[in-house]
Short mmCIF file of C-alpha atoms in Angstrom, two decimals:
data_model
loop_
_atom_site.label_atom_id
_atom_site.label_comp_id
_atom_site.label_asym_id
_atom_site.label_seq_id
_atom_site.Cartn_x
_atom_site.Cartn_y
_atom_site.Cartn_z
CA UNK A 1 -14.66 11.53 3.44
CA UNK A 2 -13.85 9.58 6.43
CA UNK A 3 -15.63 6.30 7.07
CA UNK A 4 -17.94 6.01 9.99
CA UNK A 5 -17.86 3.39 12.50
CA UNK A 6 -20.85 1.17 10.24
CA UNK A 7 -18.67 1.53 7.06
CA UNK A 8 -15.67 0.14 8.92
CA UNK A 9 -17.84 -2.46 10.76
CA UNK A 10 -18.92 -3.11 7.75
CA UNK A 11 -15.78 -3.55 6.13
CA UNK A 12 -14.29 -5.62 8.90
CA UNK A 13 -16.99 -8.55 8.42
CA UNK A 14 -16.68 -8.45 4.68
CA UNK A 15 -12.68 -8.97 5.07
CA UNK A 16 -12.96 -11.87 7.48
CA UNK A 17 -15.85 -13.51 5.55
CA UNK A 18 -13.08 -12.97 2.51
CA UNK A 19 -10.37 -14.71 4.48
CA UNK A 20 -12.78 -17.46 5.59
CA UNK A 21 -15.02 -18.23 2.49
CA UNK A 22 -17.60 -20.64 4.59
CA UNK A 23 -17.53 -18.75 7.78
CA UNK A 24 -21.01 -19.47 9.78
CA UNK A 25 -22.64 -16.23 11.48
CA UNK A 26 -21.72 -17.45 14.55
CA UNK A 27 -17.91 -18.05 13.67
CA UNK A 28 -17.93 -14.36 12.37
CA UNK A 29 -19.39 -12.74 15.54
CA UNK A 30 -17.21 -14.51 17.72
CA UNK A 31 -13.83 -13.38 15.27
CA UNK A 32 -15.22 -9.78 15.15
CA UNK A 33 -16.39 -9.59 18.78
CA UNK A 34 -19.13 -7.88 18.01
CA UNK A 35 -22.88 -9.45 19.00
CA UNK A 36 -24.95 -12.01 17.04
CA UNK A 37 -27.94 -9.57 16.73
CA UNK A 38 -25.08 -7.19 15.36
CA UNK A 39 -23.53 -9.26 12.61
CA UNK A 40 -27.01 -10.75 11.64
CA UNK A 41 -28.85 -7.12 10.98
CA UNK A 42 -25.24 -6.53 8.95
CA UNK A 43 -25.05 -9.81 6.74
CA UNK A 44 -28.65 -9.34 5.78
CA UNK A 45 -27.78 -5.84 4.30
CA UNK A 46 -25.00 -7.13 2.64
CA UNK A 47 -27.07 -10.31 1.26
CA UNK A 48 -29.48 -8.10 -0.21
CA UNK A 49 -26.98 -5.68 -2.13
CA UNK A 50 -25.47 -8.48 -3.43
CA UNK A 51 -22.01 -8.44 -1.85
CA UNK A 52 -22.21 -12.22 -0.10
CA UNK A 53 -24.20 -15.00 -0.32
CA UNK A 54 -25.53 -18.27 1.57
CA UNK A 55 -24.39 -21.39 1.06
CA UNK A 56 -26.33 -24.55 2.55
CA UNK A 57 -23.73 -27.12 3.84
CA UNK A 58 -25.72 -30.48 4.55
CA UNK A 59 -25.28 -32.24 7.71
CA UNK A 60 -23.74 -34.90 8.60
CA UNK A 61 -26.16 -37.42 10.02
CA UNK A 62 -29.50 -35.96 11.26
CA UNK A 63 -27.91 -32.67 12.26
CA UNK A 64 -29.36 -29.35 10.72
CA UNK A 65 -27.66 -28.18 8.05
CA UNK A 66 -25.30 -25.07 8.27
CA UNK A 67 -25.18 -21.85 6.82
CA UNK A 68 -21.85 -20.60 5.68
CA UNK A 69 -21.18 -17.10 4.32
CA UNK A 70 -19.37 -16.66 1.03
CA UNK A 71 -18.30 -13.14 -1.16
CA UNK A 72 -20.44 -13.07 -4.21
CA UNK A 73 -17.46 -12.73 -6.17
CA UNK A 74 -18.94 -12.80 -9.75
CA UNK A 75 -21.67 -9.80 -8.86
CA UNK A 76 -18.91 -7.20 -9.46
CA UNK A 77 -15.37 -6.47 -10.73
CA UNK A 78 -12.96 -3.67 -9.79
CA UNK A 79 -10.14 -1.66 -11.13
CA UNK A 80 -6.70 -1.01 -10.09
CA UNK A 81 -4.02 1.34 -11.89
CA UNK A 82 -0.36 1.49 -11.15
CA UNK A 83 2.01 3.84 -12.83
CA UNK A 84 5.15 1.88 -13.93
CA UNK A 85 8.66 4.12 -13.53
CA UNK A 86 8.80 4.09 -17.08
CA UNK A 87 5.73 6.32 -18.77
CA UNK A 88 4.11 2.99 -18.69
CA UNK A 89 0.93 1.92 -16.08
CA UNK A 90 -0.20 -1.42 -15.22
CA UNK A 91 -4.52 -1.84 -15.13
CA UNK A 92 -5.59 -5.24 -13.28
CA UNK A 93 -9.53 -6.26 -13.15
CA UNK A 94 -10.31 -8.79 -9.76
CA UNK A 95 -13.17 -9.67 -9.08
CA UNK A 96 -14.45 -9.10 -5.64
CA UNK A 97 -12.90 -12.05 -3.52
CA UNK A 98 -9.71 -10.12 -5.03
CA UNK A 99 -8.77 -12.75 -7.87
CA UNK A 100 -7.16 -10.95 -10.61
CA UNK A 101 -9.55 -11.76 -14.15
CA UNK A 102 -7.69 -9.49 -16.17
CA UNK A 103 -4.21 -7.54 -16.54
CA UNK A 104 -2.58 -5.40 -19.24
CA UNK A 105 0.10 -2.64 -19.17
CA UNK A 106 -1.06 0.41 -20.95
CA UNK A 107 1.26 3.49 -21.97
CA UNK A 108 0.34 6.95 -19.31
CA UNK A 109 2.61 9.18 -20.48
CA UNK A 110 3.92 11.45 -17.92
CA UNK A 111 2.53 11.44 -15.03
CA UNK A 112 3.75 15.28 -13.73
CA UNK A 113 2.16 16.43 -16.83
CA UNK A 114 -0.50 17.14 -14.52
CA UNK A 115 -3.33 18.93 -16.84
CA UNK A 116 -3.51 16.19 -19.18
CA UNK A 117 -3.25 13.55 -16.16
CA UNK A 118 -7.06 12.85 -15.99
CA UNK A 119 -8.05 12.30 -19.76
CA UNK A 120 -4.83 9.90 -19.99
CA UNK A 121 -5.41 8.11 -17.06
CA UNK A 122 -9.61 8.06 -17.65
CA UNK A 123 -7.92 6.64 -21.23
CA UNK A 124 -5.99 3.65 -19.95
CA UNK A 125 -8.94 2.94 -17.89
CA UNK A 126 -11.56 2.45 -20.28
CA UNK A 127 -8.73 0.97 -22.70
CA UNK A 128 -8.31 -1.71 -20.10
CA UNK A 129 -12.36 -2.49 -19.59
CA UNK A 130 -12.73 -3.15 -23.41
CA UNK A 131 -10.28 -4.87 -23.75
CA UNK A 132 -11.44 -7.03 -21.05
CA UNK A 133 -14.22 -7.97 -22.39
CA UNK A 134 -16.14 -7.83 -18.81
CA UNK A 135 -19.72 -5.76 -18.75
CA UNK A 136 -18.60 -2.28 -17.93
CA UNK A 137 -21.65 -1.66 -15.62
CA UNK A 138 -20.25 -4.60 -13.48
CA UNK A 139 -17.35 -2.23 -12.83
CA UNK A 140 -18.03 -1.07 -8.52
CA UNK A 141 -14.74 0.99 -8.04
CA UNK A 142 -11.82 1.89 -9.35
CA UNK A 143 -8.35 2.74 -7.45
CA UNK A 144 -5.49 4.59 -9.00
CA UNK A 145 -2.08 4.89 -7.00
CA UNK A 146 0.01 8.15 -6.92
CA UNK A 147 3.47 8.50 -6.14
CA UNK A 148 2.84 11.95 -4.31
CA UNK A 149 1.16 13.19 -1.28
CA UNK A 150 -2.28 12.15 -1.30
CA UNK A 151 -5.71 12.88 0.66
CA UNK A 152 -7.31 9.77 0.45
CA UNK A 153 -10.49 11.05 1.84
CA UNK A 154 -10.96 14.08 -0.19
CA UNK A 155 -9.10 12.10 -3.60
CA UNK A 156 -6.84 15.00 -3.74
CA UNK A 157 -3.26 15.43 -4.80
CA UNK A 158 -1.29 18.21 -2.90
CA UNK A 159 2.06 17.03 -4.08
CA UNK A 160 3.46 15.06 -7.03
CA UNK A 161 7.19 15.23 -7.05
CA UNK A 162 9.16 16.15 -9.29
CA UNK A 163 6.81 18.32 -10.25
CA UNK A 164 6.68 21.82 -9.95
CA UNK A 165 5.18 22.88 -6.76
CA UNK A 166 1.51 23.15 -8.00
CA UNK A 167 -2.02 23.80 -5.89
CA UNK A 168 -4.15 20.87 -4.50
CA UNK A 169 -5.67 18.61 -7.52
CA UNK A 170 -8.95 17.21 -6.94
CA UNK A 171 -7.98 14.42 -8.80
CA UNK A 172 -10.15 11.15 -7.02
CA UNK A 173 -13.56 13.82 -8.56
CA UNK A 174 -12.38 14.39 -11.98
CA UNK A 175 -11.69 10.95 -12.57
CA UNK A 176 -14.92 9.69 -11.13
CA UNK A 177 -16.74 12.43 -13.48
CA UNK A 178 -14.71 11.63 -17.00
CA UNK A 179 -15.27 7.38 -16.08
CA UNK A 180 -19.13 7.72 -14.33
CA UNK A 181 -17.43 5.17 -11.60
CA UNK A 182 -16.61 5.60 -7.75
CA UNK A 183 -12.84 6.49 -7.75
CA UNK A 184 -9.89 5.99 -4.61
CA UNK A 185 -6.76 7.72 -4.58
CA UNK A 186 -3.72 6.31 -2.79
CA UNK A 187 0.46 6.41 -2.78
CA UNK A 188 2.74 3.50 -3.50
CA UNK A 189 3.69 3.00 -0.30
CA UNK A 190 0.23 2.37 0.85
CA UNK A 191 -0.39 0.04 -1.85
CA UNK A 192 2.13 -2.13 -0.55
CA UNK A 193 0.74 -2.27 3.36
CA UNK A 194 -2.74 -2.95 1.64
CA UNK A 195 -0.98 -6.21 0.03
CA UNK A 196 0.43 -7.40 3.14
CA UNK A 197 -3.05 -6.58 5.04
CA UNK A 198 -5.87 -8.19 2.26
CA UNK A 199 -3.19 -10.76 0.83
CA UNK A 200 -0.17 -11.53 3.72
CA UNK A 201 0.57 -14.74 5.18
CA UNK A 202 -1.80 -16.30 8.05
CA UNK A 203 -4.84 -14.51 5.71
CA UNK A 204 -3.79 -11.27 6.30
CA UNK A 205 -1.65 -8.79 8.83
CA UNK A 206 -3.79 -6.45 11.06
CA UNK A 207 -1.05 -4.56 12.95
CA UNK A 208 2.15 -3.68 11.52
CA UNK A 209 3.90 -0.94 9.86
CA UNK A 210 5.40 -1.08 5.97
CA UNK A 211 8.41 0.40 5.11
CA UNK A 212 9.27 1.20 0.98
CA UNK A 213 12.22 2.14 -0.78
CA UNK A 214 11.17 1.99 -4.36
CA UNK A 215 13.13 3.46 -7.34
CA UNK A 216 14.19 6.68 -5.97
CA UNK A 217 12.19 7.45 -3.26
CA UNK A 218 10.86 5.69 -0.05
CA UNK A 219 7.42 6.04 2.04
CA UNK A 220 5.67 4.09 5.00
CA UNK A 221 2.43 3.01 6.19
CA UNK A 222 0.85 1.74 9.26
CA UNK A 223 -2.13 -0.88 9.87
CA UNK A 224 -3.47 -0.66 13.35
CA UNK A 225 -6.58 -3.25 14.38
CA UNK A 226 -6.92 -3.69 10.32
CA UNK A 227 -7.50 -0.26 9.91
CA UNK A 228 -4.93 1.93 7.57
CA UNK A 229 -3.78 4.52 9.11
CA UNK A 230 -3.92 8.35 7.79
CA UNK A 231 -3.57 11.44 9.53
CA UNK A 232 -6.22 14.27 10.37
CA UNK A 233 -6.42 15.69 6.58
CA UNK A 234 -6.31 12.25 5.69
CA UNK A 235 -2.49 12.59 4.44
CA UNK A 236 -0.73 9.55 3.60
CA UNK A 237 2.60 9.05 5.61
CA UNK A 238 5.52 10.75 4.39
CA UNK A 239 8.19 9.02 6.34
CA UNK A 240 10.91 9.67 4.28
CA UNK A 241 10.93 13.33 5.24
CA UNK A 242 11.23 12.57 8.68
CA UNK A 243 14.62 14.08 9.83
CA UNK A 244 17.35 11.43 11.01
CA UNK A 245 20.18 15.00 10.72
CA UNK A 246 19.96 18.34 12.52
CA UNK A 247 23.21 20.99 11.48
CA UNK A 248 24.48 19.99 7.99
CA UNK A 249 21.57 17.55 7.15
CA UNK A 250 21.63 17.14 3.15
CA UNK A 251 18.97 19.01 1.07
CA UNK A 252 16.36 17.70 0.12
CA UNK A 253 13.92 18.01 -3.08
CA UNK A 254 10.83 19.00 -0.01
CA UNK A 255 12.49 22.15 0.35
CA UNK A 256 13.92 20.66 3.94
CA UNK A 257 17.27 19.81 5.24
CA UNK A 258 18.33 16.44 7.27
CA UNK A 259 15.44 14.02 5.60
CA UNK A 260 15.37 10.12 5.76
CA UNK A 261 15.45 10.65 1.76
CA UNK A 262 18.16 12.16 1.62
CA UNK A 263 20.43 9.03 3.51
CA UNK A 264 18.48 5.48 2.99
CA UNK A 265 16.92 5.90 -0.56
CA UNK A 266 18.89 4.62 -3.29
CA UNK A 267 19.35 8.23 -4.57
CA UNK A 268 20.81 8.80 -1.09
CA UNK A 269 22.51 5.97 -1.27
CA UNK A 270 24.92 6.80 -4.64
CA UNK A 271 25.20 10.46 -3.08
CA UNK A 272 26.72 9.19 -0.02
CA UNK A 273 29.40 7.30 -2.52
CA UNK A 274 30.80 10.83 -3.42
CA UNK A 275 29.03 11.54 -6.46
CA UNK A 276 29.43 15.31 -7.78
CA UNK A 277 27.09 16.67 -10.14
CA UNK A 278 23.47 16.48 -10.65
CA UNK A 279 22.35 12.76 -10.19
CA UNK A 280 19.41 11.41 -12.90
CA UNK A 281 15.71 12.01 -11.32
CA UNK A 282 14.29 9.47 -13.81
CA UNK A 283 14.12 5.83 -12.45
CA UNK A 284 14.98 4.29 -15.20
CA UNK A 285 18.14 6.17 -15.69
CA UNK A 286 19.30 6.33 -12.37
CA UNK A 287 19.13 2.44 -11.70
CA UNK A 288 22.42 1.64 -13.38
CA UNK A 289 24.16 4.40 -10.83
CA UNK A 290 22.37 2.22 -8.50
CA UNK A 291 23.48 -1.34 -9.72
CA UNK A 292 27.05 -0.29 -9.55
CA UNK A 293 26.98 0.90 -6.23
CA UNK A 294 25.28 -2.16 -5.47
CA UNK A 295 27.73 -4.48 -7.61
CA UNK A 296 30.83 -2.31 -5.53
CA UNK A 297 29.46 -2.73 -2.15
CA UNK A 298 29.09 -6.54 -2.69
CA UNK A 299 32.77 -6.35 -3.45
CA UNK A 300 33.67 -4.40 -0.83
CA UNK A 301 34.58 -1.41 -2.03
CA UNK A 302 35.29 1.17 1.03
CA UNK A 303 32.84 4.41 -0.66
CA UNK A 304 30.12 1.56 -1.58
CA UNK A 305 29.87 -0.10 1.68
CA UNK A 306 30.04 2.62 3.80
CA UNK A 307 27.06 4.27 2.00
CA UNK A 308 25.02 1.24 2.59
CA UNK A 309 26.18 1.54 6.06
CA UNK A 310 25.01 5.15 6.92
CA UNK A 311 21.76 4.44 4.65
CA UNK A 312 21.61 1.57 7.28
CA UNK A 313 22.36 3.78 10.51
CA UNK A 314 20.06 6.72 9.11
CA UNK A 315 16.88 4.38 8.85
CA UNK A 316 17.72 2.42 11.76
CA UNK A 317 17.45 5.69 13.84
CA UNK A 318 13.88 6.48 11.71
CA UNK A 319 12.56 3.20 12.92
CA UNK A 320 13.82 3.46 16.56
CA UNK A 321 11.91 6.49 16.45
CA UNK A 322 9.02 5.32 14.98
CA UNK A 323 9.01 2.10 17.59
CA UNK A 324 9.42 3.74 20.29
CA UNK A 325 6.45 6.73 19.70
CA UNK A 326 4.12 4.44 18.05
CA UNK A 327 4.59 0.67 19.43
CA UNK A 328 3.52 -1.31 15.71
CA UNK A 329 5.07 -4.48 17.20
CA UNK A 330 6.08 -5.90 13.77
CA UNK A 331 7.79 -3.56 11.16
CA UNK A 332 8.54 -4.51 7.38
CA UNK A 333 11.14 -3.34 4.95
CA UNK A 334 10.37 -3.57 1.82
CA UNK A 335 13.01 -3.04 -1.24
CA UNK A 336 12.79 -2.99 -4.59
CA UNK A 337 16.43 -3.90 -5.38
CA UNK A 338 16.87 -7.28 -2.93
CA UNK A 339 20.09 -6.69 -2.29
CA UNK A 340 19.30 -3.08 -0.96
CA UNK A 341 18.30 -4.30 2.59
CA UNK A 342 20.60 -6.82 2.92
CA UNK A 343 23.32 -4.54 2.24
CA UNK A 344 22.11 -1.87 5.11
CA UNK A 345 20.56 -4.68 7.54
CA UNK A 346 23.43 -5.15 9.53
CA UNK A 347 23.76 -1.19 10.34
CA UNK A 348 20.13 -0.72 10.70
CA UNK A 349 19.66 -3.52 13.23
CA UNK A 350 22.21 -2.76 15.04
CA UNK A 351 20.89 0.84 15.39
CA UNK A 352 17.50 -0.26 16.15
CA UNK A 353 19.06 -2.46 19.37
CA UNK A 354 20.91 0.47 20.57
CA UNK A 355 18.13 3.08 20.45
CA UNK A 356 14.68 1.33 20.64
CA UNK A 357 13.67 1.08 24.51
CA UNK A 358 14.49 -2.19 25.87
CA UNK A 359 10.63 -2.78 26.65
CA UNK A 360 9.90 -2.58 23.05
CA UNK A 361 12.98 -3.94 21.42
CA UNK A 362 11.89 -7.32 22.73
CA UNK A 363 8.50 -7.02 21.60
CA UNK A 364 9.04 -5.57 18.49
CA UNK A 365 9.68 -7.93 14.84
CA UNK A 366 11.78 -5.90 12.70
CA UNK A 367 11.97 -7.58 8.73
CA UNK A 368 13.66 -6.61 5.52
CA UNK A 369 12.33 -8.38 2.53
CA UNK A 370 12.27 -7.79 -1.40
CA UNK A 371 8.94 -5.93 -2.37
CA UNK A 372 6.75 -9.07 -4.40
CA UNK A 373 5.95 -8.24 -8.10
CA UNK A 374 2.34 -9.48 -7.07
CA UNK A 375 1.81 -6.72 -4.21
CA UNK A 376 1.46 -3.97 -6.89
CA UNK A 377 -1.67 -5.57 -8.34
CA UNK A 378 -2.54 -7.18 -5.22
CA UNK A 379 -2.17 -3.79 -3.00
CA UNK A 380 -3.99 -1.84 -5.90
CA UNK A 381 -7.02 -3.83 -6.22
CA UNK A 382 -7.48 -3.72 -2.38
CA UNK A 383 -8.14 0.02 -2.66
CA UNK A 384 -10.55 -0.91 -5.06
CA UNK A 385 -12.18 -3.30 -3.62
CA UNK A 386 -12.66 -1.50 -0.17
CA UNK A 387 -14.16 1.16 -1.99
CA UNK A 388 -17.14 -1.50 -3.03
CA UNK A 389 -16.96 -3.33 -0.01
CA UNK A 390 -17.75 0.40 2.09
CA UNK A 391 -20.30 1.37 -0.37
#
């Protein structure tokens, strides 16, 4: 379901007074712009379901004392599950300022194998909890990330590559049935943005968008005013089906010709080298392909660089795109090889410069940076904890 303007009200405050442990009601209305009377009817609701609490600061001399605002961060925990590339899923437990209590890596299987998905998954879960050690009814929310085409709203899976083309899975509701707990869908991709937002430097970004080649494939999201962005069905961003080639465009495992995929991945990325055959679809296989290309482009190697190049040129055009529709003033790159967006930076800048609107060029931040270790857990128990934090 979509969140109403209290839930994301509500959310909003609970962030900041996460970002500022100690923050006064004043100091919160005046950060959220929104009216003393406001905040106050909003902080008492969320003192009396236990998500924050008071905390008397004495004066200094004969001043009154002050009132800061804290999360209650021991009245719940929450649950976050990440499938690894290799059959394998990491399952973190954070309490709810978002410090991680507990982490384990649990085997999933499969994860295309979709009619077993929920027992295996509901498995690892309650595997994790145990093992823990923390009171299961403590447990507010969990969130499980899906490297597919998700309805966040509805907790539905309408695509799951490379599986077979298969019809919507209500997936967020079976889950929450088989565990008796509030469940959140979400994609990688997502995960990552929700890092950068409840985690990133200066306490947390409010406004950009993420950008994530991962093992073989690549997505995007967008924050706007601290609010993640989804589209009418509630459809996570696919942005690496967006086409950057018209007549002759390379096809692509969508069913589509000409997609971002296709060029900039890393899959996209040994293709362009001349490759003939059918290239590995499993991560784990495929990422020595990928380390030589890497190893011969960083030795110059004419096939190597110049499909770093054109991954460079074909994302470059993507985000010039993107900037110039959307106006996210600060876009991040995200790789999970580091020497992936070096290797294309120099063609994808200089792409941006010539095809971004001067007006915007100037005014837009444009980064490429290794994707953190900590984002997965970090990103995954976000989604968690916004789930409690909403209600």
């Amino acid at each position: 379901m979509r969140k109403n303007l209290d839930d994301l009200t509500r959310l909003r405050l609970l962030k900041l007074i996460r970002r500022q442990s100690g923050i006064s009601r004043t100091e919160l209305a005046e950060r959220a712009g929104l009216t003393k009377s406001t905040v106050t009817a909003i902080v008492g609701d969320m003192i009396e379901t236990g998500l924050i609490c008071e905390n008397v600061v004495p004066a200094i001399g004969r001043g009154r004392p002050r009132i800061s605002l804290a999360i209650a961060e021991d009245r719940g925990h929450a649950v976050a599950l990440f499938p690894l590339s290799d059959g394998a899923a990491s399952i973190d437990i954070v309490n709810l300022q978002g410090e991680r209590l507990f982490s384990c890596i649990s085997v999933l299987g499969d994860l295309t194998d979709l009619v077993s998905l929920p027992a295996r998954l509901t498995g690892c879960i309650d595997a994790a909890v145990a093992m823990s050690k923390l009171d299961r009814t403590s447990i507010g929310g969990v969130g499980v990330v899906i490297p597919g085409h998700v309805d966040r709203h509805g907790g539905v899976i309408h695509w799951l590559p490379p599986a077979a083309p298969h019809a919507p899975i209500p997936l967020g509701s079976e889950l929450s049935k088989l565990l008796g707990l509030p469940v959140t869908l979400e994609n990688r991709a997502s995960i990552l943005a929700r890092a950068a937002h409840w985690f990133g430097e200066d306490g947390g970004q409010d406004d950009f968008t993420l950008i994530a080649l991962m093992e073989l494939g690549m997505g995007a999201a967008r924050y706007a005013g601290g609010t993640l962005q989804s589209g009418f069905h509630g459809m996570n961003s696919e942005f690496g089906h967006v086409k950057v080639a018209f007549e002759g465009g390379r096809a692509c495992h969508c069913g589509g010709t000409g997609c971002l995929v296709t060029y900039a991945s890393a899959i996209g990325i040994v293709t362009s080298t001349g490759l003939t055959g059918d290239l590995p679809r499993d991560a784990a296989a495929f990422s020595a392909s990928f380390e030589r290309t890497v190893e011969d482009a960083l030795r110059g190697e004419p096939a190597a660089v110049a499909a770093f190049d054109l991954a460079g040129r074909a994302l470059g055009t993507a985000i010039a795109s993107h900037v110039n529709e959307q106006d996210p003033g600060r876009v991040v790159v995200q790789t999970l090889h580091p020497q992936h967006g070096l290797l294309m930076e120099p063609a994808l800048h200089k792409t941006v410069a010539s095809q971004v609107l001067p007006s915007l060029l100037e005014r837009t931040s444009i980064r490429l940076q290794p994707i953190d270790e900590d984002d997965i857990w970090k990103g995954s128990a976000s989604l968690a904890l916004e789930r409690i934090y909403t209600g």
